[in-house]
CSV table of C-alpha atoms and ligand atoms in Angstrom, one decimal:
chain,number,residue,atom,x,y,z
M,1,MET,CA,17.5,4.7,-20.3
M,2,ASN,CA,16.4,5.5,-16.8
M,3,ARG,CA,16.8,2.8,-14.2
M,4,VAL,CA,14.4,2.4,-11.3
M,5,LEU,CA,14.7,0.2,-8.2
M,6,ILE,CA,11.4,-0.9,-6.6
M,7,THR,CA,11.5,-2.5,-3.1
M,8,GLY,CA,8.6,-4.7,-2.2
M,9,ALA,CA,8.2,-5.3,-5.9
M,10,ALA,CA,6.4,-8.6,-5.6
M,11,GLY,CA,3.7,-7.2,-3.4
M,12,PHE,CA,0.3,-5.8,-4.4
M,13,LEU,CA,1.4,-2.2,-5.0
M,14,GLY,CA,5.0,-2.9,-5.9
M,15,SER,CA,3.9,-5.2,-8.8
M,16,HIS,CA,1.6,-2.6,-10.3
M,17,LEU,CA,4.5,-0.1,-10.1
M,18,CYS,CA,6.7,-2.5,-12.0
M,19,ASP,CA,4.1,-2.6,-14.7
M,20,ARG,CA,3.9,1.2,-14.8
M,21,PHE,CA,7.6,1.9,-15.0
M,22,ILE,CA,8.1,-0.8,-17.7
M,23,LYS,CA,5.3,1.0,-19.6
M,24,GLU,CA,7.2,4.3,-19.1
M,25,GLY,CA,10.2,2.7,-20.9
M,26,MET,CA,12.4,2.4,-17.8
M,27,HIS,CA,14.7,-0.5,-16.8
M,28,VAL,CA,13.0,-2.0,-13.6
M,29,ILE,CA,15.0,-3.6,-10.9
M,30,ALA,CA,12.5,-5.4,-8.7
M,31,MET,CA,13.6,-6.3,-5.1
M,32,ASP,CA,11.7,-8.3,-2.6
M,33,ASN,CA,12.4,-10.8,0.2
M,34,LEU,CA,9.0,-12.5,-0.4
M,35,ILE,CA,7.9,-12.5,3.2
M,36,THR,CA,4.5,-11.2,2.2
M,37,GLY,CA,5.1,-10.7,-1.6
M,38,ASP,CA,4.4,-13.3,-4.2
M,39,LEU,CA,6.4,-14.0,-7.4
M,40,LYS,CA,3.2,-14.7,-9.2
M,41,ASN,CA,2.5,-11.0,-9.1
M,42,ILE,CA,5.4,-10.2,-11.4
M,43,GLU,CA,5.9,-13.5,-13.3
M,44,HIS,CA,4.4,-11.9,-16.4
M,45,LEU,CA,7.4,-9.5,-16.5
M,46,THR,CA,10.2,-11.9,-16.0
M,47,LYS,CA,10.9,-12.4,-19.7
M,48,HIS,CA,10.9,-8.6,-20.4
M,49,LYS,CA,14.4,-7.4,-21.4
M,50,ASP,CA,14.2,-4.4,-19.1
M,51,PHE,CA,13.1,-6.3,-16.0
M,52,GLU,CA,15.2,-8.0,-13.4
M,53,PHE,CA,14.3,-9.5,-10.0
M,54,ILE,CA,16.6,-9.6,-7.0
M,55,LEU,CA,15.7,-11.7,-4.0
M,56,HIS,CA,17.0,-9.5,-1.1
M,57,ASP,CA,16.0,-8.4,2.3
M,58,ILE,CA,16.6,-4.6,2.4
M,59,CYS,CA,17.3,-4.7,6.1
M,60,LYS,CA,20.7,-5.9,4.9
M,61,PHE,CA,23.1,-3.7,2.9
M,62,ILE,CA,21.8,-3.0,-0.6
M,63,ASP,CA,24.2,-3.2,-3.5
M,64,VAL,CA,23.1,-3.0,-7.1
M,65,PRO,CA,25.7,-2.3,-9.8
M,66,GLY,CA,25.2,0.5,-12.3
M,67,ASN,CA,23.4,3.8,-12.1
M,68,ILE,CA,20.0,4.1,-10.5
M,69,ASP,CA,17.8,7.2,-11.3
M,70,TYR,CA,14.8,6.5,-9.1
M,71,ILE,CA,14.0,4.4,-6.1
M,72,LEU,CA,10.5,3.5,-5.0
M,73,HIS,CA,10.5,2.2,-1.4
M,74,PHE,CA,7.4,0.0,-1.1
M,75,ALA,CA,8.7,-2.9,1.0
M,76,SER,CA,6.6,-3.5,4.2
M,77,PRO,CA,3.9,-5.7,5.5
M,78,ALA,CA,0.7,-3.7,5.2
M,79,SER,CA,-2.2,-5.4,6.8
M,80,PRO,CA,-3.3,-5.6,10.5
M,81,ILE,CA,-2.9,-9.5,10.4
M,82,ASP,CA,0.7,-9.1,9.3
M,83,TYR,CA,1.5,-6.6,12.0
M,84,LEU,CA,0.3,-9.0,14.6
M,85,LYS,CA,2.2,-11.9,13.2
M,86,ILE,CA,5.5,-10.2,12.1
M,87,PRO,CA,5.7,-7.0,14.2
M,88,ILE,CA,9.5,-7.0,14.4
M,89,GLN,CA,10.0,-7.4,10.6
M,90,THR,CA,7.4,-4.6,10.2
M,91,LEU,CA,9.4,-2.3,12.4
M,92,LYS,CA,12.7,-3.3,10.8
M,93,VAL,CA,11.8,-2.8,7.2
M,94,SER,CA,10.7,0.8,7.6
M,95,SER,CA,13.5,1.7,10.0
M,96,LEU,CA,16.7,-0.3,9.1
M,97,GLY,CA,15.4,-0.9,5.6
M,98,THR,CA,14.6,2.7,5.0
M,99,HIS,CA,18.1,3.6,6.3
M,100,ASN,CA,19.7,1.3,3.8
M,101,VAL,CA,17.4,2.6,1.0
M,102,LEU,CA,18.3,6.3,1.8
M,103,GLY,CA,22.1,5.5,2.1
M,104,PHE,CA,21.9,3.7,-1.3
M,105,ALA,CA,20.0,6.7,-2.8
M,106,LYS,CA,22.8,9.0,-1.6
M,107,VAL,CA,25.5,6.9,-3.2
M,108,LYS,CA,23.7,6.5,-6.5
M,109,LYS,CA,22.4,10.2,-6.4
M,110,ALA,CA,19.0,8.7,-7.1
M,111,ARG,CA,15.6,10.4,-6.3
M,112,VAL,CA,13.7,8.3,-3.8
M,113,LEU,CA,10.0,8.1,-3.1
M,114,VAL,CA,9.0,6.4,0.2
M,115,ALA,CA,5.6,4.8,0.7
M,116,SER,CA,4.1,6.2,3.9
M,117,THR,CA,0.5,5.7,5.0
M,118,SER,CA,-2.7,7.2,6.4
M,119,GLU,CA,-1.8,5.2,9.5
M,120,VAL,CA,0.5,8.0,10.5
M,121,TYR,CA,-2.7,9.8,11.4
M,122,GLY,CA,-3.7,6.9,13.7
M,123,ASP,CA,-7.3,7.0,14.9
M,124,PRO,CA,-7.7,10.6,13.7
M,125,HIS,CA,-9.4,13.4,15.6
M,126,VAL,CA,-9.4,15.6,12.5
M,127,HIS,CA,-11.6,14.6,9.6
M,128,PRO,CA,-10.9,14.4,6.6
M,129,GLN,CA,-7.1,14.2,7.2
M,130,PRO,CA,-4.9,16.9,5.7
M,131,GLU,CA,-1.2,16.6,5.5
M,132,GLU,CA,-0.7,19.2,8.3
M,133,TYR,CA,-2.5,16.9,10.9
M,134,TRP,CA,0.0,15.3,13.2
M,135,GLY,CA,-2.1,12.3,14.1
M,136,HIS,CA,-3.3,10.3,17.1
M,137,VAL,CA,-1.3,7.1,17.4
M,138,ASN,CA,-1.1,4.5,20.1
M,139,THR,CA,2.6,3.6,20.1
M,140,VAL,CA,2.2,0.4,22.1
M,141,GLY,CA,-1.1,-0.8,20.5
M,142,PRO,CA,-1.3,-3.6,17.9
M,143,ARG,CA,-0.8,-1.1,15.0
M,144,GLY,CA,2.0,0.7,16.8
M,145,CYS,CA,4.7,-1.4,15.0
M,146,TYR,CA,3.4,-0.2,11.6
M,147,ASP,CA,2.4,3.3,12.4
M,148,GLU,CA,5.5,4.3,14.3
M,149,ALA,CA,7.8,2.6,11.8
M,150,LYS,CA,6.2,4.7,9.0
M,151,ARG,CA,6.4,7.8,11.1
M,152,PHE,CA,10.1,7.1,11.7
M,153,MET,CA,10.6,6.5,8.0
M,154,GLU,CA,9.2,9.9,7.2
M,155,ALA,CA,11.5,11.5,9.8
M,156,LEU,CA,14.5,9.7,8.5
M,157,THR,CA,13.7,10.7,4.9
M,158,MET,CA,13.4,14.3,5.9
M,159,ALA,CA,16.7,14.1,7.8
M,160,TYR,CA,18.5,12.7,4.7
M,161,HIS,CA,16.9,15.4,2.5
M,162,ASN,CA,18.0,18.1,4.9
M,163,THR,CA,21.4,16.8,5.7
M,164,HIS,CA,22.6,15.1,2.5
M,165,ASN,CA,20.5,17.1,0.1
M,166,ILE,CA,19.1,14.0,-1.6
M,167,GLU,CA,15.9,14.3,-3.6
M,168,THR,CA,13.1,12.7,-1.6
M,169,ARG,CA,9.3,12.3,-2.0
M,170,ILE,CA,6.9,11.1,0.7
M,171,ILE,CA,3.5,9.7,-0.3
M,172,ARG,CA,0.8,9.0,2.3
M,173,ILE,CA,-1.3,6.1,0.9
M,174,PHE,CA,-4.9,5.6,2.0
M,175,ASN,CA,-6.8,2.3,1.6
M,176,THR,CA,-6.1,1.0,-1.9
M,177,TYR,CA,-7.6,-2.0,-3.6
M,178,GLY,CA,-7.4,-3.9,-6.9
M,179,PRO,CA,-6.2,-7.1,-8.5
M,180,ARG,CA,-3.2,-8.9,-6.8
M,181,MET,CA,-4.3,-8.0,-3.3
M,182,ARG,CA,-3.5,-11.0,-1.1
M,183,LEU,CA,-6.8,-12.9,-0.7
M,184,ASN,CA,-6.2,-13.8,2.9
M,185,ASP,CA,-4.3,-10.9,4.3
M,186,GLY,CA,-7.2,-9.9,6.6
M,187,ARG,CA,-7.9,-6.7,4.8
M,188,VAL,CA,-11.6,-5.9,4.5
M,189,LEU,CA,-12.0,-6.1,0.7
M,190,PRO,CA,-10.3,-9.5,0.0
M,191,ALA,CA,-11.9,-10.8,3.3
M,192,PHE,CA,-15.4,-9.9,2.1
M,193,ILE,CA,-14.9,-11.1,-1.5
M,194,GLY,CA,-13.2,-14.3,-0.4
M,195,GLN,CA,-16.1,-15.0,2.0
M,196,ALA,CA,-18.7,-14.2,-0.6
M,197,LEU,CA,-17.0,-16.6,-3.1
M,198,ARG,CA,-16.7,-19.4,-0.5
M,199,GLY,CA,-20.3,-19.1,0.6
M,200,GLU,CA,-19.5,-17.8,4.1
M,201,ASP,CA,-21.1,-14.9,5.9
M,202,LEU,CA,-19.2,-11.6,5.7
M,203,THR,CA,-17.4,-10.8,8.9
M,204,MET,CA,-18.1,-7.1,9.8
M,205,PHE,CA,-16.1,-5.9,12.7
M,206,GLY,CA,-18.0,-4.0,15.3
M,207,ASP,CA,-21.3,-2.4,14.1
M,208,GLY,CA,-19.7,-1.5,10.8
M,209,SER,CA,-20.2,2.2,11.4
M,210,GLN,CA,-16.4,2.9,11.0
M,211,THR,CA,-15.6,4.4,7.6
M,212,ARG,CA,-12.9,4.0,5.0
M,213,SER,CA,-12.3,5.6,1.6
M,214,PHE,CA,-11.1,3.1,-1.1
M,215,CYS,CA,-8.9,4.1,-4.0
M,216,TYR,CA,-8.5,1.9,-7.1
M,217,VAL,CA,-4.8,0.9,-7.6
M,218,ASP,CA,-4.5,2.5,-11.1
M,219,ASP,CA,-5.4,5.9,-9.6
M,220,LEU,CA,-2.9,5.4,-6.9
M,221,VAL,CA,-0.1,4.5,-9.3
M,222,GLU,CA,-0.8,7.6,-11.4
M,223,GLY,CA,-0.6,9.7,-8.2
M,224,ILE,CA,2.7,8.1,-7.3
M,225,TYR,CA,4.2,8.7,-10.8
M,226,ARG,CA,3.2,12.3,-10.7
M,227,LEU,CA,4.6,12.9,-7.2
M,228,LEU,CA,7.9,11.2,-8.2
M,229,MET,CA,8.2,13.5,-11.2
M,230,SER,CA,7.3,16.6,-9.1
M,231,ASP,CA,9.8,18.8,-7.2
M,232,TYR,CA,7.9,18.6,-3.8
M,233,HIS,CA,9.6,16.9,-0.9
M,234,LEU,CA,6.9,17.2,1.9
M,235,PRO,CA,4.3,14.5,2.4
M,236,VAL,CA,1.3,14.3,0.0
M,237,ASN,CA,-1.9,12.3,0.6
M,238,ILE,CA,-3.0,10.1,-2.3
M,239,GLY,CA,-6.4,8.4,-1.9
M,240,ASN,CA,-10.0,8.5,-3.0
M,241,PRO,CA,-12.1,10.8,-0.8
M,242,GLU,CA,-15.3,8.9,-1.4
M,243,GLU,CA,-16.0,7.6,2.1
M,244,ILE,CA,-18.2,4.6,3.0
M,245,SER,CA,-19.1,2.8,6.2
M,246,ILE,CA,-17.9,-0.8,6.4
M,247,LYS,CA,-21.5,-1.9,6.8
M,248,ASP,CA,-22.5,-0.3,3.5
M,249,PHE,CA,-19.4,-1.6,1.9
M,250,GLY,CA,-20.3,-5.1,3.0
M,251,GLU,CA,-23.8,-4.6,1.4
M,252,GLU,CA,-22.1,-3.4,-1.8
M,253,ILE,CA,-20.0,-6.6,-1.9
M,254,LEU,CA,-23.0,-8.8,-1.4
M,255,LYS,CA,-24.8,-7.1,-4.2
M,256,LEU,CA,-21.8,-7.2,-6.5
M,257,THR,CA,-21.1,-10.9,-6.0
M,258,GLY,CA,-24.7,-11.9,-5.9
M,259,ALA,CA,-24.0,-13.8,-2.7
M,260,LYS,CA,-27.0,-14.8,-0.6
M,261,GLN,CA,-25.2,-14.7,2.7
M,262,LYS,CA,-25.4,-12.0,5.4
M,263,LEU,CA,-23.2,-9.7,7.3
M,264,ILE,CA,-22.3,-10.9,10.8
M,265,SER,CA,-20.7,-8.8,13.5
M,266,LYS,CA,-17.4,-9.8,15.0
M,267,PRO,CA,-15.5,-7.9,17.7
M,268,LEU,CA,-13.9,-4.7,16.6
M,269,PRO,CA,-10.1,-5.0,16.8
M,270,LYS,CA,-8.3,-2.7,19.3
M,271,ASP,CA,-7.4,0.8,18.0
M,272,ASP,CA,-9.4,0.3,14.7
M,273,PRO,CA,-9.7,3.8,13.3
M,274,LYS,CA,-13.3,5.0,13.4
M,275,GLN,CA,-13.1,7.1,10.3
M,276,ARG,CA,-10.7,7.7,7.5
M,277,GLN,CA,-10.9,10.0,4.5
M,278,PRO,CA,-8.0,11.8,2.7
M,279,ASP,CA,-8.0,15.5,2.1
M,280,ILE,CA,-6.5,15.6,-1.4
M,281,THR,CA,-6.5,19.4,-1.9
M,282,LEU,CA,-2.7,19.4,-2.0
M,283,ALA,CA,-2.5,16.6,-4.6
M,284,LYS,CA,-5.0,18.3,-6.8
M,285,LYS,CA,-3.2,21.6,-6.7
M,286,LEU,CA,0.4,20.3,-6.9
M,287,LEU,CA,0.0,17.3,-9.2
M,288,GLY,CA,-3.3,18.0,-11.0
M,289,TRP,CA,-4.3,14.6,-9.7
M,290,GLU,CA,-7.6,13.2,-8.6
M,291,PRO,CA,-9.0,9.7,-8.7
M,292,LYS,CA,-10.9,8.7,-11.9
M,293,VAL,CA,-12.1,5.2,-11.2
M,294,LYS,CA,-15.5,4.9,-9.4
M,295,ARG,CA,-15.9,2.3,-6.7
M,296,ALA,CA,-18.4,0.3,-8.7
M,297,GLU,CA,-16.0,0.0,-11.7
M,298,GLY,CA,-12.9,-0.8,-9.6
M,299,LEU,CA,-14.8,-3.4,-7.5
M,300,LYS,CA,-16.0,-5.1,-10.6
M,301,ILE,CA,-12.5,-5.5,-12.0
M,302,THR,CA,-11.2,-6.7,-8.6
M,303,PHE,CA,-14.0,-9.2,-8.2
M,304,ASP,CA,-13.3,-10.6,-11.7
M,305,TYR,CA,-9.7,-11.1,-10.6
M,306,PHE,CA,-10.6,-12.9,-7.4
M,307,LYS,CA,-13.1,-15.1,-9.3
M,308,GLY,CA,-10.3,-16.2,-11.6
M,309,LEU,CA,-8.2,-17.6,-8.7
M,310,SER,CA,-7.9,-21.4,-8.1
M,311,LYS,CA,-10.0,-23.2,-5.5
M,312,ASP,CA,-6.8,-23.8,-3.6
M,313,ASP,CA,-6.0,-20.1,-3.4
M,314,LEU,CA,-9.5,-19.3,-2.5
M,315,ASN,CA,-9.6,-21.8,0.4
M,316,ARG,CA,-6.2,-21.0,1.9
M,317,THR,CA,-7.0,-19.2,5.1
M,318,GLU,CA,-3.4,-18.5,6.0
M,319,HIS,CA,-0.8,-16.8,3.9
M,320,ARG,CA,1.7,-19.5,2.8
M,321,GLN,CA,4.6,-17.9,4.6
M,322,PHE,CA,2.9,-18.1,7.9
M,323,ALA,CA,1.2,-21.4,7.4
L,1,UDP,N1,-12.9,-5.2,8.7
L,1,UDP,C1,-14.1,-5.9,8.8
L,1,UDP,N2,-14.1,-7.2,8.5
L,1,UDP,C2,-13.0,-7.9,8.1
L,1,UDP,C3,-11.8,-7.1,8.0
L,1,UDP,C4,-11.8,-5.8,8.3
L,1,UDP,O1,-15.2,-5.3,9.2
L,1,UDP,O2,-13.1,-9.1,7.9
L,1,UDP,C5,-12.9,-3.7,9.0
L,1,UDP,C6,-11.8,-3.3,9.9
L,1,UDP,O3,-12.2,-3.4,11.3
L,1,UDP,C7,-11.6,-1.8,9.5
L,1,UDP,C8,-12.0,-1.8,8.0
L,1,UDP,O4,-12.7,-3.0,7.8
L,1,UDP,O5,-12.5,-1.0,10.2
L,1,UDP,C9,-10.8,-1.8,7.1
L,1,UDP,O6,-9.9,-2.8,7.5
L,1,UDP,P1,-8.6,-3.1,6.8
L,1,UDP,O7,-7.8,-4.1,7.5
L,1,UDP,O8,-8.9,-3.4,5.3
L,1,UDP,O9,-7.8,-1.7,6.7
L,1,UDP,P2,-7.4,-0.6,7.8
L,1,UDP,O10,-8.1,-0.9,9.1
L,1,UDP,O11,-5.9,-0.7,8.0
L,1,UDP,O12,-7.8,0.6,7.1
């Protein structure tokens, strides 16, 4: 039986990966330090005979007995609010943490896939963004701690691939949504849905003309799986190219939730990318992958998930770790 280590396993994406690899019949070792992750996301797996959880900060030496075939490195804060609150942890996990993950992969002769991001393109001057684009990043701005850490992670991964000949995969993830997103992590989708459910106006930053392209989590997970099983070691974009302005997105959420409130404008955060859309030509060609879930369908599933949360969860404005 193949054994897979997933870092950041109690997070939004990590927990969906745990589900997928259990379904694939693998033994899943889930690792998280729970800074931004939540055990609730994986509690349904804890009784499964092929699932184990290890509470560990990967910035410290990683040691797991037995063979490991695959490693999925998904540990990192991943929202602008987190970057502002815990910038040093954000930098450490993708630099020191990645170093430990790659060293561990070398010892175990495991194939490792690292989760990079569209943020490596910064506030892009090329649209849509193909993998060859080098990006436009402000190293000392509020997003610098995330963007630069992920860029360093890619460089370190390539160095381990070239120097130690380990099997590496690099995915660049674009905005992804779905059940188990943290309701109050500041990201636009949980922010809008939370506000709609609490009866508050929806806070649109700036004039809402900035764009994003939202990918449903199941589509992303399928892309990750295919990339892991491929033999391609350079970065691959995975995301849904269907682009929408934040204003139109807000209107969609109001319609979906039936909320009677309105969109109100708040100041645009510094260095907020004006547009973002993945060029997925490579993923299509290499992996035969493209997203299948339409936004209307994915948003409905996600809204139903948020509706099912307790009043306490809904009203919590700060993540418990930072409260
Ligand atoms: N945004 C917004 N209102 C909010 C939260 C976010 O208008 O309450 C905007 C934000 O300025 C950005 C977009 O929505 O332009 C996506 O933000 P998010 O934090 O979800 O992701 P990222 O900027 O990292 O793509």
